[in-house]
mmCIF file of C-alpha atoms in Angstrom:
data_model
loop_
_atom_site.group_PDB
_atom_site.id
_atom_site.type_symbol
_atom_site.label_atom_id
_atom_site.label_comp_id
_atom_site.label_asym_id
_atom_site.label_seq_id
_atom_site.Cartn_x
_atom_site.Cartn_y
_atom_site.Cartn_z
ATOM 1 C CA UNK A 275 -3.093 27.233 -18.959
ATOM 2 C CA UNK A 276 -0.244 24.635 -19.834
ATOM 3 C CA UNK A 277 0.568 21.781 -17.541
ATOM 4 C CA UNK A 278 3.877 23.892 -16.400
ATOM 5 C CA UNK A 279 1.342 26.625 -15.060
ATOM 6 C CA UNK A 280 -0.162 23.943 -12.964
ATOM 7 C CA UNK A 281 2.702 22.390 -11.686
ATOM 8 C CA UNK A 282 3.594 26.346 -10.849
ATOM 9 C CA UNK A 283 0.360 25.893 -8.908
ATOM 10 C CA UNK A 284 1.115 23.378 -7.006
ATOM 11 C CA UNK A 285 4.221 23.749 -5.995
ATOM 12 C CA UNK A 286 2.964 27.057 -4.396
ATOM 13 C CA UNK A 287 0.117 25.002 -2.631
ATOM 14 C CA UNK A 288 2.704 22.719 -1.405
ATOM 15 C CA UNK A 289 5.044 25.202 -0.171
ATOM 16 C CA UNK A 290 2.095 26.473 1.717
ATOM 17 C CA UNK A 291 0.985 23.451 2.768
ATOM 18 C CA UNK A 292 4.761 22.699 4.455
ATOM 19 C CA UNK A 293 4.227 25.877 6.420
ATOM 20 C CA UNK A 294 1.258 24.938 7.705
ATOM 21 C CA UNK A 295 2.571 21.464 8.849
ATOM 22 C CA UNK A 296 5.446 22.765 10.397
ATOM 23 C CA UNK A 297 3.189 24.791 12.414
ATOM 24 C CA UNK A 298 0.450 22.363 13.074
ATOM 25 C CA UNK A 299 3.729 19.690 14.509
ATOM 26 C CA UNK A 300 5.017 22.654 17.176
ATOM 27 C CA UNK A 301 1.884 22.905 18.113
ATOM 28 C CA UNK A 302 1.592 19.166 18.625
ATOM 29 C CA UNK A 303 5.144 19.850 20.437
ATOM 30 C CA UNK A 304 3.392 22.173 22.654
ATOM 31 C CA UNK A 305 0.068 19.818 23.372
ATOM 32 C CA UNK A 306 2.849 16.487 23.999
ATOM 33 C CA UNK A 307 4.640 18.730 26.617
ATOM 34 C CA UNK A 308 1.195 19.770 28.536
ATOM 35 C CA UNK A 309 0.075 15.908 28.407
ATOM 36 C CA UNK A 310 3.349 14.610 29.803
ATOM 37 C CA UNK A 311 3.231 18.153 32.633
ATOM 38 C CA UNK A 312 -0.223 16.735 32.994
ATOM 39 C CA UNK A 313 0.132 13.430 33.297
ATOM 40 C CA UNK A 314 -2.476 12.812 30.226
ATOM 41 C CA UNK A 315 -2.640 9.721 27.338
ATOM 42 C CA UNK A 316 -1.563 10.872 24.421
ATOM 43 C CA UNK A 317 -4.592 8.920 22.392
ATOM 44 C CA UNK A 318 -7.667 10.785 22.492
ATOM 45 C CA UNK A 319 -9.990 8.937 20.239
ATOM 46 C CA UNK A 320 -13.160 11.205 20.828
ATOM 47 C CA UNK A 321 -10.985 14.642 20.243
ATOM 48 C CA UNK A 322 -9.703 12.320 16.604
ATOM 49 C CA UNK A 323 -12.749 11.294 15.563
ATOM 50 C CA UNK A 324 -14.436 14.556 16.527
ATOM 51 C CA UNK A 325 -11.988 16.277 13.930
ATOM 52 C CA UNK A 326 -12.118 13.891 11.363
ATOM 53 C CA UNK A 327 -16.169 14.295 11.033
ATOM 54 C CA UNK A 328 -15.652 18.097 10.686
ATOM 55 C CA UNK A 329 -12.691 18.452 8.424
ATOM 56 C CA UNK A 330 -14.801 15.378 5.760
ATOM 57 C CA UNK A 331 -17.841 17.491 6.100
ATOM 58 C CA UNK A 332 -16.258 20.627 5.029
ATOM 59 C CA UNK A 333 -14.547 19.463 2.113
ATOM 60 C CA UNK A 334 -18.131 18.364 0.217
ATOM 61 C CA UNK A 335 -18.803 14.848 -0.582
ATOM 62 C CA UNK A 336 -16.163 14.070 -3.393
ATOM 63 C CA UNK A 337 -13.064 14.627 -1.102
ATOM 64 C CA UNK A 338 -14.675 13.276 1.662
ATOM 65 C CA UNK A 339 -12.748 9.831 1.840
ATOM 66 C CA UNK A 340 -9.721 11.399 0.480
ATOM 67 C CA UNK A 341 -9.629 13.981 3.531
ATOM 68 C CA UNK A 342 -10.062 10.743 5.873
ATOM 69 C CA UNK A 343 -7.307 9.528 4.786
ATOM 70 C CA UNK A 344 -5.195 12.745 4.388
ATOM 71 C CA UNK A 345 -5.946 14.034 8.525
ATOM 72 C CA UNK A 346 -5.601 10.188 9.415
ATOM 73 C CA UNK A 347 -2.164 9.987 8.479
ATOM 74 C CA UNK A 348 -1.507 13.575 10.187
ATOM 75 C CA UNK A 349 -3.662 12.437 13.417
ATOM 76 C CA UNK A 350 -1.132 9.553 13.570
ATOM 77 C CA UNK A 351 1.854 11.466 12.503
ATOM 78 C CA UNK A 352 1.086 13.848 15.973
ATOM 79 C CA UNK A 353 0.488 10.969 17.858
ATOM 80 C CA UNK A 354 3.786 9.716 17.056
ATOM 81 C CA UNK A 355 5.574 13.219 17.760
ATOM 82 C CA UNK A 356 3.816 12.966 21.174
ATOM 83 C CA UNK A 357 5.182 9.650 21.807
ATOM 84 C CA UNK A 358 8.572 10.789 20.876
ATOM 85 C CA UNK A 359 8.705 13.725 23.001
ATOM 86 C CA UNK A 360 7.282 11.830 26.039
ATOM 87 C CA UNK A 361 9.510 8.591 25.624
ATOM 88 C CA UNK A 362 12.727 10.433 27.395
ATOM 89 C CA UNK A 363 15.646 7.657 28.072
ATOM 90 C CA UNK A 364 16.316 4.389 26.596
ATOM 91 C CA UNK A 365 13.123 1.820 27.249
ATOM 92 C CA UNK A 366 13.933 -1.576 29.310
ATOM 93 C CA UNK A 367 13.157 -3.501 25.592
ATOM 94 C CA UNK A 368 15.890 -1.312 24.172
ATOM 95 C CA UNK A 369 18.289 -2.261 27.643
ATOM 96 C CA UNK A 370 17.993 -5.719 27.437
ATOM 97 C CA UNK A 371 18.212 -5.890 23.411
ATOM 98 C CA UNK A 372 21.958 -3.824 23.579
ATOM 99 C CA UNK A 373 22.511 -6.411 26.256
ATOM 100 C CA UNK A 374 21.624 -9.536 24.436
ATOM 101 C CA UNK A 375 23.668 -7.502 21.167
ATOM 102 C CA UNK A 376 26.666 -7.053 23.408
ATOM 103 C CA UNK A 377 26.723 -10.627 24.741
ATOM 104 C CA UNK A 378 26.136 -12.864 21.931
ATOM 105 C CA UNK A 379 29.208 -12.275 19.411
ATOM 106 C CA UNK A 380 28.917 -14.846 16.489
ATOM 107 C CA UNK A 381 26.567 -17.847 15.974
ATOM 108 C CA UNK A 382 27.850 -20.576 17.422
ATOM 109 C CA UNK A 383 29.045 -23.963 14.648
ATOM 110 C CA UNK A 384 28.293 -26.525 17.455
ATOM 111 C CA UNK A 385 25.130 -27.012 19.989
ATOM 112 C CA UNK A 386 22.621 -29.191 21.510
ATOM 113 C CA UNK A 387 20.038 -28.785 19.429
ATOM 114 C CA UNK A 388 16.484 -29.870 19.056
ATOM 115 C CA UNK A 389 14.320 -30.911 16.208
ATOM 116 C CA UNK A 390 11.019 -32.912 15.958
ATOM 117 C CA UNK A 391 10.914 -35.851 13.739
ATOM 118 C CA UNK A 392 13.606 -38.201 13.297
ATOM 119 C CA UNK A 393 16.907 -38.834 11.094
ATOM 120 C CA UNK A 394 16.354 -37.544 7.673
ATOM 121 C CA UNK A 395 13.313 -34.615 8.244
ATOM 122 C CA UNK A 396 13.417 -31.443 6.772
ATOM 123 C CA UNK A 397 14.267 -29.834 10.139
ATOM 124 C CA UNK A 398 17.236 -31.979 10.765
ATOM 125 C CA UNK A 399 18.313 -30.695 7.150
ATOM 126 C CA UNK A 400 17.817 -27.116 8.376
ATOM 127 C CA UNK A 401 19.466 -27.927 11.388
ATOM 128 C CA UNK A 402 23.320 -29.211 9.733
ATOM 129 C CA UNK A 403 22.702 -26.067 7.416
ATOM 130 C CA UNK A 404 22.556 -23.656 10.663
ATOM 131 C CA UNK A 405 25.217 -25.186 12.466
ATOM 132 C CA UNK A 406 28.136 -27.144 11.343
ATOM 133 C CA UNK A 407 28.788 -29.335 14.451
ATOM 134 C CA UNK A 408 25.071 -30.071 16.166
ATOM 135 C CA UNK A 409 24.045 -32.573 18.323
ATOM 136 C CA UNK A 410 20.591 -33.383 17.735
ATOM 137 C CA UNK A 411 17.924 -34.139 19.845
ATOM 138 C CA UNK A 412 14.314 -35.796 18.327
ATOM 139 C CA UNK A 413 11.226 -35.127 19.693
ATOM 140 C CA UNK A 414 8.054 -36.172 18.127
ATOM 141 C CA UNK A 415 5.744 -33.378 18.338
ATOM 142 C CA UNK A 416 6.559 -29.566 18.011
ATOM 143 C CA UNK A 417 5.391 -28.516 21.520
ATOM 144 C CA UNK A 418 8.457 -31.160 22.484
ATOM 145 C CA UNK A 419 10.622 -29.137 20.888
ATOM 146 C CA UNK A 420 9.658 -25.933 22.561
ATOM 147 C CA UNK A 421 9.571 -27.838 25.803
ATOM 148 C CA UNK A 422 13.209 -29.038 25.444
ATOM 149 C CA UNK A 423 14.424 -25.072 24.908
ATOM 150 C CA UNK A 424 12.593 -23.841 27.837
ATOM 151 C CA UNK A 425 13.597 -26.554 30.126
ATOM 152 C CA UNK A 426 17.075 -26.002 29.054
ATOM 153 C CA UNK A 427 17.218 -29.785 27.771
ATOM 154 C CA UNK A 428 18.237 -28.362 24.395
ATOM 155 C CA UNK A 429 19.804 -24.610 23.626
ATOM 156 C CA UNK A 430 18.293 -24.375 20.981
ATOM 157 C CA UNK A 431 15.406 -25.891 18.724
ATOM 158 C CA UNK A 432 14.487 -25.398 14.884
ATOM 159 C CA UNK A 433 10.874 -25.243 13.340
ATOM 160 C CA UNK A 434 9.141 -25.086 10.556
ATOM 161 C CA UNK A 435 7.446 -21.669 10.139
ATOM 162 C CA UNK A 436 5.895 -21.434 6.715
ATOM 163 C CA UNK A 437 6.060 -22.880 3.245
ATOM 164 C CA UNK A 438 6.213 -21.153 -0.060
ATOM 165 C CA UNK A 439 2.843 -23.217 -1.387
ATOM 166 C CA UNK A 440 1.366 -24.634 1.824
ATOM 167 C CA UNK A 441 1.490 -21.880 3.633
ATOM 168 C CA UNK A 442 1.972 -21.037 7.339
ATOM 169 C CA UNK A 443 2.929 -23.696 10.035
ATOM 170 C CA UNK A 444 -0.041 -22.165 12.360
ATOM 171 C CA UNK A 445 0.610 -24.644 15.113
ATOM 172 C CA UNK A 446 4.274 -23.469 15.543
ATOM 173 C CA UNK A 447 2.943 -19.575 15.717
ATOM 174 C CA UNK A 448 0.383 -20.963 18.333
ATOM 175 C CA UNK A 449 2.934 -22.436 20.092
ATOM 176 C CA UNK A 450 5.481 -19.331 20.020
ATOM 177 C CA UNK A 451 2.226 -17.608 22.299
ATOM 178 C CA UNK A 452 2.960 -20.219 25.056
ATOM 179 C CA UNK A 453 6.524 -20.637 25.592
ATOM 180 C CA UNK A 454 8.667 -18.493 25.949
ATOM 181 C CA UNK A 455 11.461 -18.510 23.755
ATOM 182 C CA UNK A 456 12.279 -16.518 21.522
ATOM 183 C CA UNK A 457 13.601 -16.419 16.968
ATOM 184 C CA UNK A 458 17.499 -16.212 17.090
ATOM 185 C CA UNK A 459 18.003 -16.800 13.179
ATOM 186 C CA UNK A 460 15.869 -18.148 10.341
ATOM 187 C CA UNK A 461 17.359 -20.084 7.175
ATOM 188 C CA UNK A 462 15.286 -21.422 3.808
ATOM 189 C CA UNK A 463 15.615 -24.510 2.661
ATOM 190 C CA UNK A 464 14.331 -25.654 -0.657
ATOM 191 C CA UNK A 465 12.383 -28.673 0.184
ATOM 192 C CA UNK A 466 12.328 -31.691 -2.570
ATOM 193 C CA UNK A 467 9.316 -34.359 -1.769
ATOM 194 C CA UNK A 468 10.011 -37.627 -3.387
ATOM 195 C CA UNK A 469 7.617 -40.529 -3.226
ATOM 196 C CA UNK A 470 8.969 -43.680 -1.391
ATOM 197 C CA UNK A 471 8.518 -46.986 -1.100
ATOM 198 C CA UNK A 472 10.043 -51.093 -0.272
ATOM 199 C CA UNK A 473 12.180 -51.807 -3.113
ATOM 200 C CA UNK A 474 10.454 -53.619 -5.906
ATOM 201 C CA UNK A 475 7.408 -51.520 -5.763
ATOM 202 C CA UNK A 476 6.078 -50.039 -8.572
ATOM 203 C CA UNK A 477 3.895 -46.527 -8.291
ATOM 204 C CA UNK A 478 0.905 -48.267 -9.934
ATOM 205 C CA UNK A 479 0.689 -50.425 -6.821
ATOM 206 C CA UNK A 480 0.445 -47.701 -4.288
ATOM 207 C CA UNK A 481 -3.078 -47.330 -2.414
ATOM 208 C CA UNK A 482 -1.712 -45.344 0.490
ATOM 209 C CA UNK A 483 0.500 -42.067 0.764
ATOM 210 C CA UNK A 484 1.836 -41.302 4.890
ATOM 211 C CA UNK A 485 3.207 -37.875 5.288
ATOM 212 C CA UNK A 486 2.975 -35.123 7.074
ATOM 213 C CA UNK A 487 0.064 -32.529 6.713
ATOM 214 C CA UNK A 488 2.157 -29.742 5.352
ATOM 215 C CA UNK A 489 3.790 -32.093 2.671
ATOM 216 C CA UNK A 490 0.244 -33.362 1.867
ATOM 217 C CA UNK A 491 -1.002 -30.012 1.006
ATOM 218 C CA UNK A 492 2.453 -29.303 -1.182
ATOM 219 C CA UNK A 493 1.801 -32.545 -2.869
ATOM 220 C CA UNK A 494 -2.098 -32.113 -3.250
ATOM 221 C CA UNK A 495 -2.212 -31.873 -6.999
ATOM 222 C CA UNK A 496 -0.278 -35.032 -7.282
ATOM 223 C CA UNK A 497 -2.199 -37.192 -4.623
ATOM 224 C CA UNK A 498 -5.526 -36.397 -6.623
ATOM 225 C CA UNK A 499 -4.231 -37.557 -9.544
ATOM 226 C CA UNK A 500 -3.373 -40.687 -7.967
ATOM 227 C CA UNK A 501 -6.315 -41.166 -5.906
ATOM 228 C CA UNK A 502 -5.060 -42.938 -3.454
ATOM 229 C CA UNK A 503 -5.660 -42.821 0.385
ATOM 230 C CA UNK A 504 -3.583 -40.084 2.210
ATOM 231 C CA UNK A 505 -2.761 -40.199 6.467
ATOM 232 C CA UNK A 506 -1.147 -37.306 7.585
ATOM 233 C CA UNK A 507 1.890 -38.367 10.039
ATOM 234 C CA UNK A 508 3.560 -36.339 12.259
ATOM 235 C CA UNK A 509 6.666 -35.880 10.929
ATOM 236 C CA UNK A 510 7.634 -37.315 7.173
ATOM 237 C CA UNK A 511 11.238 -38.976 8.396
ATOM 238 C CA UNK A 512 8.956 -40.837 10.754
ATOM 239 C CA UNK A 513 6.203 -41.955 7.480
ATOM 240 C CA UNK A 514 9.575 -43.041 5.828
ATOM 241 C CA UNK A 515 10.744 -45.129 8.491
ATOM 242 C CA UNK A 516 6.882 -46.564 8.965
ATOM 243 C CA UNK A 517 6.942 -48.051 5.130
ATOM 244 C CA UNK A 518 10.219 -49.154 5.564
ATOM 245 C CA UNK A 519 9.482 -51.126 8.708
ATOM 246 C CA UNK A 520 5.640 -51.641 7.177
ATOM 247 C CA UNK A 521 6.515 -55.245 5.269
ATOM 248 C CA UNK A 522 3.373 -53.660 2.728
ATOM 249 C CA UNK A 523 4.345 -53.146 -0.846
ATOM 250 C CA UNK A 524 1.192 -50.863 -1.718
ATOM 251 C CA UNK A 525 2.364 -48.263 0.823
ATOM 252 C CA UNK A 526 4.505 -45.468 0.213
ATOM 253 C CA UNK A 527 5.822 -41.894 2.146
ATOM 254 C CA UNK A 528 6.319 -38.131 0.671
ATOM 255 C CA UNK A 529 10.137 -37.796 2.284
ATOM 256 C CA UNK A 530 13.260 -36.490 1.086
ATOM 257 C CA UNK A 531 15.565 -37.862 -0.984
ATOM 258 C CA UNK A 532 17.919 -38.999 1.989
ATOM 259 C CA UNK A 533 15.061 -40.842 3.450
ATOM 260 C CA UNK A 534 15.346 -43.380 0.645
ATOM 261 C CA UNK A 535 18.845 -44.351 1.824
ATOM 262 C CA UNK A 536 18.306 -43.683 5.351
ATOM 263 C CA UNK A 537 15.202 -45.864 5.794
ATOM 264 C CA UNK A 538 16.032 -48.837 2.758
ATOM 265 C CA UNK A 539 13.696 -47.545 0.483
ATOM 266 C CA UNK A 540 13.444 -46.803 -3.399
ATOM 267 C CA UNK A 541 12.920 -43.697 -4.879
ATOM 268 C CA UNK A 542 9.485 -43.894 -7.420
ATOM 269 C CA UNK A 543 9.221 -40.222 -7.989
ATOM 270 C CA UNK A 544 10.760 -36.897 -7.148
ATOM 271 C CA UNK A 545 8.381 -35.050 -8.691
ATOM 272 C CA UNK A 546 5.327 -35.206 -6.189
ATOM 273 C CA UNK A 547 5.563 -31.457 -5.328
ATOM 274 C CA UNK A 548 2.820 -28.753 -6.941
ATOM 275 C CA UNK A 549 5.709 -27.004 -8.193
ATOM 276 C CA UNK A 550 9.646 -27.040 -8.528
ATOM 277 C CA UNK A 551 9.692 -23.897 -6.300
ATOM 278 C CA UNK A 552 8.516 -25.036 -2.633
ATOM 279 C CA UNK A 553 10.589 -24.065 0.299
ATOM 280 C CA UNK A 554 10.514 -24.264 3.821
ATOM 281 C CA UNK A 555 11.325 -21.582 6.503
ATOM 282 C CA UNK A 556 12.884 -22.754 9.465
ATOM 283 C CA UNK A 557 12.962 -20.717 12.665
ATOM 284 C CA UNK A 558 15.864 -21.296 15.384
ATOM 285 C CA UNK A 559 14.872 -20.466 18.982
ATOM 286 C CA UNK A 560 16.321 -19.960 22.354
ATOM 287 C CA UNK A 561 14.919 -19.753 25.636
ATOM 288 C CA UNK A 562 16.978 -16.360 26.256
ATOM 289 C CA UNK A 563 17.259 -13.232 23.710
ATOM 290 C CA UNK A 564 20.210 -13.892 21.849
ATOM 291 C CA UNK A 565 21.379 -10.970 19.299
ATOM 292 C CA UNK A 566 24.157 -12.202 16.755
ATOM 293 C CA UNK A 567 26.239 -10.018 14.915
ATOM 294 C CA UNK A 568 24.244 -9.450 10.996
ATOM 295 C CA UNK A 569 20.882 -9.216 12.763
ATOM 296 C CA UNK A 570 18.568 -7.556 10.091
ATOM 297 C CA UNK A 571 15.270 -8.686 10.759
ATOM 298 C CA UNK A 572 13.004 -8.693 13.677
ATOM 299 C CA UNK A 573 9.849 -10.394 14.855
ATOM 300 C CA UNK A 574 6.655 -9.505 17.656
ATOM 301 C CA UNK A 575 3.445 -10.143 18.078
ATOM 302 C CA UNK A 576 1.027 -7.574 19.497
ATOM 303 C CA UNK A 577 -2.737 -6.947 19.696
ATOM 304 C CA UNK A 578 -4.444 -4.273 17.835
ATOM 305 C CA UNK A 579 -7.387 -3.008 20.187
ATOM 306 C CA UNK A 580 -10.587 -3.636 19.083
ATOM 307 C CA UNK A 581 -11.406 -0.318 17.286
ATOM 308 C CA UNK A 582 -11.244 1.207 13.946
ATOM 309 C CA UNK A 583 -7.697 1.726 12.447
ATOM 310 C CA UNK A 584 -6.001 0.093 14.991
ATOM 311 C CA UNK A 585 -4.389 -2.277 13.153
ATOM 312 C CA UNK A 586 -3.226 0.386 10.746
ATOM 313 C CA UNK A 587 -2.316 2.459 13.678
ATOM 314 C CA UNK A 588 0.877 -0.700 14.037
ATOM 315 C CA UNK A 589 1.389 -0.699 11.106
ATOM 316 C CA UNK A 590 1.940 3.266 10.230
ATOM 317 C CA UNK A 591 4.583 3.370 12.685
ATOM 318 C CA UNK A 592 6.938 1.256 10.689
ATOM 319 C CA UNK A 593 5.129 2.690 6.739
ATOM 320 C CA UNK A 594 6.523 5.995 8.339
ATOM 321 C CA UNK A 595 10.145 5.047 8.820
ATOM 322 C CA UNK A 596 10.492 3.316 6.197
ATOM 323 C CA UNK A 597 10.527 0.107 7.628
ATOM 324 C CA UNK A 598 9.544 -3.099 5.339
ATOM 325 C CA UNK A 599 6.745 -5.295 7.030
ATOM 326 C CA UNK A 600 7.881 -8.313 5.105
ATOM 327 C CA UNK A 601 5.099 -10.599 7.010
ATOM 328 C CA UNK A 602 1.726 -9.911 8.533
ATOM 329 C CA UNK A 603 0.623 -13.274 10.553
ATOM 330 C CA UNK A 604 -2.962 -12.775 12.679
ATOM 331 C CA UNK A 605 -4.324 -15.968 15.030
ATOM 332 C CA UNK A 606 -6.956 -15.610 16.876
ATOM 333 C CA UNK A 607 -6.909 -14.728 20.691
ATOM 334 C CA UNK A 608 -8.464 -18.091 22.605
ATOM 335 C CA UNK A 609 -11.637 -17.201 24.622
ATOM 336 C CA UNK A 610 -11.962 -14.015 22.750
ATOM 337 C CA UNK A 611 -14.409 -14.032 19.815
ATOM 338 C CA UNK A 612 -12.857 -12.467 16.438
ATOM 339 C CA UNK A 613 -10.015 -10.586 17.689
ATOM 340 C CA UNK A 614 -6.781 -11.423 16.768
ATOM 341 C CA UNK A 615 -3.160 -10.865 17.900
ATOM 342 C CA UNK A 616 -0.142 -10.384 15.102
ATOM 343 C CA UNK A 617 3.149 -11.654 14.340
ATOM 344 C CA UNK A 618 4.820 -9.166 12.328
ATOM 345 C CA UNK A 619 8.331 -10.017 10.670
ATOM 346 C CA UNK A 620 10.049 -6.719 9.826
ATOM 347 C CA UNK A 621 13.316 -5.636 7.706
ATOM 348 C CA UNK A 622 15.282 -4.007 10.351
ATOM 349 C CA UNK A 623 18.036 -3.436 12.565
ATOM 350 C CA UNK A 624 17.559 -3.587 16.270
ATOM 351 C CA UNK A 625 20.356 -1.149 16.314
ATOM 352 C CA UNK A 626 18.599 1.457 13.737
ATOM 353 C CA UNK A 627 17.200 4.661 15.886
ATOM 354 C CA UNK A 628 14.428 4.397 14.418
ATOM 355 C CA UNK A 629 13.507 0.856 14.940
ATOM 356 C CA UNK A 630 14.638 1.589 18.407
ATOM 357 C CA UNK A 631 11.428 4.538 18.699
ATOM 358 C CA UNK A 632 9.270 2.038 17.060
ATOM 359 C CA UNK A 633 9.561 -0.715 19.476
ATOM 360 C CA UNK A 634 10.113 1.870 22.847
ATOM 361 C CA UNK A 635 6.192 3.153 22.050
ATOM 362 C CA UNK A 636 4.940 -0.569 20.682
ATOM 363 C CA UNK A 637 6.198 -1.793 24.400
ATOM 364 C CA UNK A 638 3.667 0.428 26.295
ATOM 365 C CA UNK A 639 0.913 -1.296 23.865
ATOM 366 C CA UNK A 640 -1.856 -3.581 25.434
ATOM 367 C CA UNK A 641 -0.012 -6.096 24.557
ATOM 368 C CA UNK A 642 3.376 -6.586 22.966
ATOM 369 C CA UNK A 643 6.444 -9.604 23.088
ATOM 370 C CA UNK A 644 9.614 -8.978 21.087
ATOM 371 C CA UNK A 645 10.787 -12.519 19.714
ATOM 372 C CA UNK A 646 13.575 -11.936 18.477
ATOM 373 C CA UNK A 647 16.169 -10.221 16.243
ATOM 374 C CA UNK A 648 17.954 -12.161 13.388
ATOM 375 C CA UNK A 649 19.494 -12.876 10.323
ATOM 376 C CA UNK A 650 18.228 -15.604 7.513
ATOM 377 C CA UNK A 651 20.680 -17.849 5.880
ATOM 378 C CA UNK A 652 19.644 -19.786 2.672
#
């Protein structure tokens, strides 16, 4: 036989094998409309893992993980029919995000708006990028920030989120689990370190870097070089203005360009980074859902229950779709020993059906939060 004759073969098989799916779903039809009749879960992990050890053992030991895998994806295929057939009506998720969708219109050019740091950061930067008229509002520490939205101080705040070298910002995600606010748009920004210091000093005199963390760890390769002392600051507007104001000429800050003129203070290098491609994520919140026309991304956390394929579970309902899960974030749950909850970013459309189904079942979870549905700006 020729490769043609086996393709012949299989598309027989598969033929056959579309038959018996479509037969295997009504039935699933028929067992979602006795569970909702009856008042019964649709997950049944004994019944799943009950059929999973006898389809692997009668397939012999070379298909065995391959046939795990194969009646996985149809277990969670029915489970999602189920869900479908019992989630009748629009969900209360789905009724307040058409609400928010309906009431927000277009970003907004002018705000109060808050940003930790001082004149000159990286956030304020993000902040004149997302909005053409703000008034801004310093705090020193990110939990200020998110204190300022939720108090209604500010309307909205802007955060760092995660950096193309360094990482994420896992204090921000932390903080996201407290307050309540939640992501109304995002933005890049291509960040630019540049070593400062009092005018007249040269680099070979510098003993002491001040930044903060994040720009330490973008900057690490350079700092070793150097070997000189490094003290992370809060905020690296704030290390600029410390030099300036420091009267020490072996003392220098990782800030932005701006800083320099800002803060009095000469540029020795702008090439501290680890590489010429570093950017910064910023994240814009609110303290209520806000929805602006362009929304194409979304973001929630949720808890995967502490079993096998749970996590994959989430995930599957999105792979299905065809939804993009363009970040997977987990932090651990505090007073709980190694289990995790995750922020997942996805590339969708709050008004897409589909992501619609998607978040109606993820709301009866254990535990879900929708932050927020958004576009990013560069």
């Amino acid at each position: 036989m020729d490769l043609q004759n086996y393709r012949a073969q299989l598309d027989q098989i598969d033929d056959q094998l579309v038959s018996l799916f479509k037969q295997r779903m009504e039935t699933v039809k028929n067992v979602a409309d006795y569970k909702k009749e009856h008042d019964t879960p649709v997950l049944n992990a004994g019944r799943e893992r009950d059929i999973l050890y006898r389809v692997t053992g009668a397939c012999g030991e070379e298909l065995q993980e391959y046939t795990k895998i194969l009646f996985s994806t149809l277990l969670e295929l029915s489970r999602d029919y189920q869900e479908n057939r019992l989630n009748t009506g629009e969900s209360a998720l789905c009724r307040e995000i058409a609400a928010a969708a309906k009431s927000s219109g277009q970003f907004p050019s002018r705000a109060v708006v808050a940003c930790q740091g001082a004149e000159g950061a990286y956030s304020q930067m993000a902040c004149t990028k997302m909005f053409s008229l703000p008034q801004i509002m310093y705090f020193g520490r990110f939990d200020g920030v998110f204190r300022a939205v939720e108090a209604g101080m500010c309307r909205y705040g802007i955060l760092p989120i995660e950096n193309s070298s360094a990482g994420s910002v896992t204090e921000v995600y932390d903080l996201m689990e407290k307050y309540n606010c939640k992501i109304v748009r995002s933005l890049k920004l291509k960040v630019e370190h540049c070593l400062l210091a009092r005018p007249g000093v040269k680099q070979a005199d510098i003993k002491e870097v001040v930044a903060h963390e994040q720009a330490l760890n973008q900057c690490g390769d350079f700092l070793k070089s150097s070997g000189v002392k490094v003290t992370a600051f809060d905020n690296n507007a704030r290390a600029a203005q410390y030099v300036s104001e420091s009267g020490r000429s072996d003392l220098a800050a990782i800030a932005s360009a701006g800083c320099a003129e800002l803060y009095g203070l000469e540029i020795l290098s702008n090439r501290v980074a680890n590489t010429d491609h570093n950017y910064t994520r910023f994240i814009c919140i609110s303290r209520d859902l806000e929805i602006y026309d362009g929304s194409n991304k979304i973001t929630f956390v949720a808890s995967a229950s502490h079993r096998p394929g749970s996590l994959y579970s989430l995930i599957a309902k999105f792979a299905t779709r065809g939804l993009n899960i363009c970040k997977l974030e987990s932090r651990p749950i505090p007073g709980k020993d190694f289990e995790f909850r995750f922020y997942f970013d996805v590339e969708a459309s709050v008004h897409d059906p589909d992501t619609q189904t998607v978040l109606s079942q993820l709301e009866k979870e254990d535990f879900f939060t929708f932050l927020g549905a958004y576009s990013e700006v560069f």
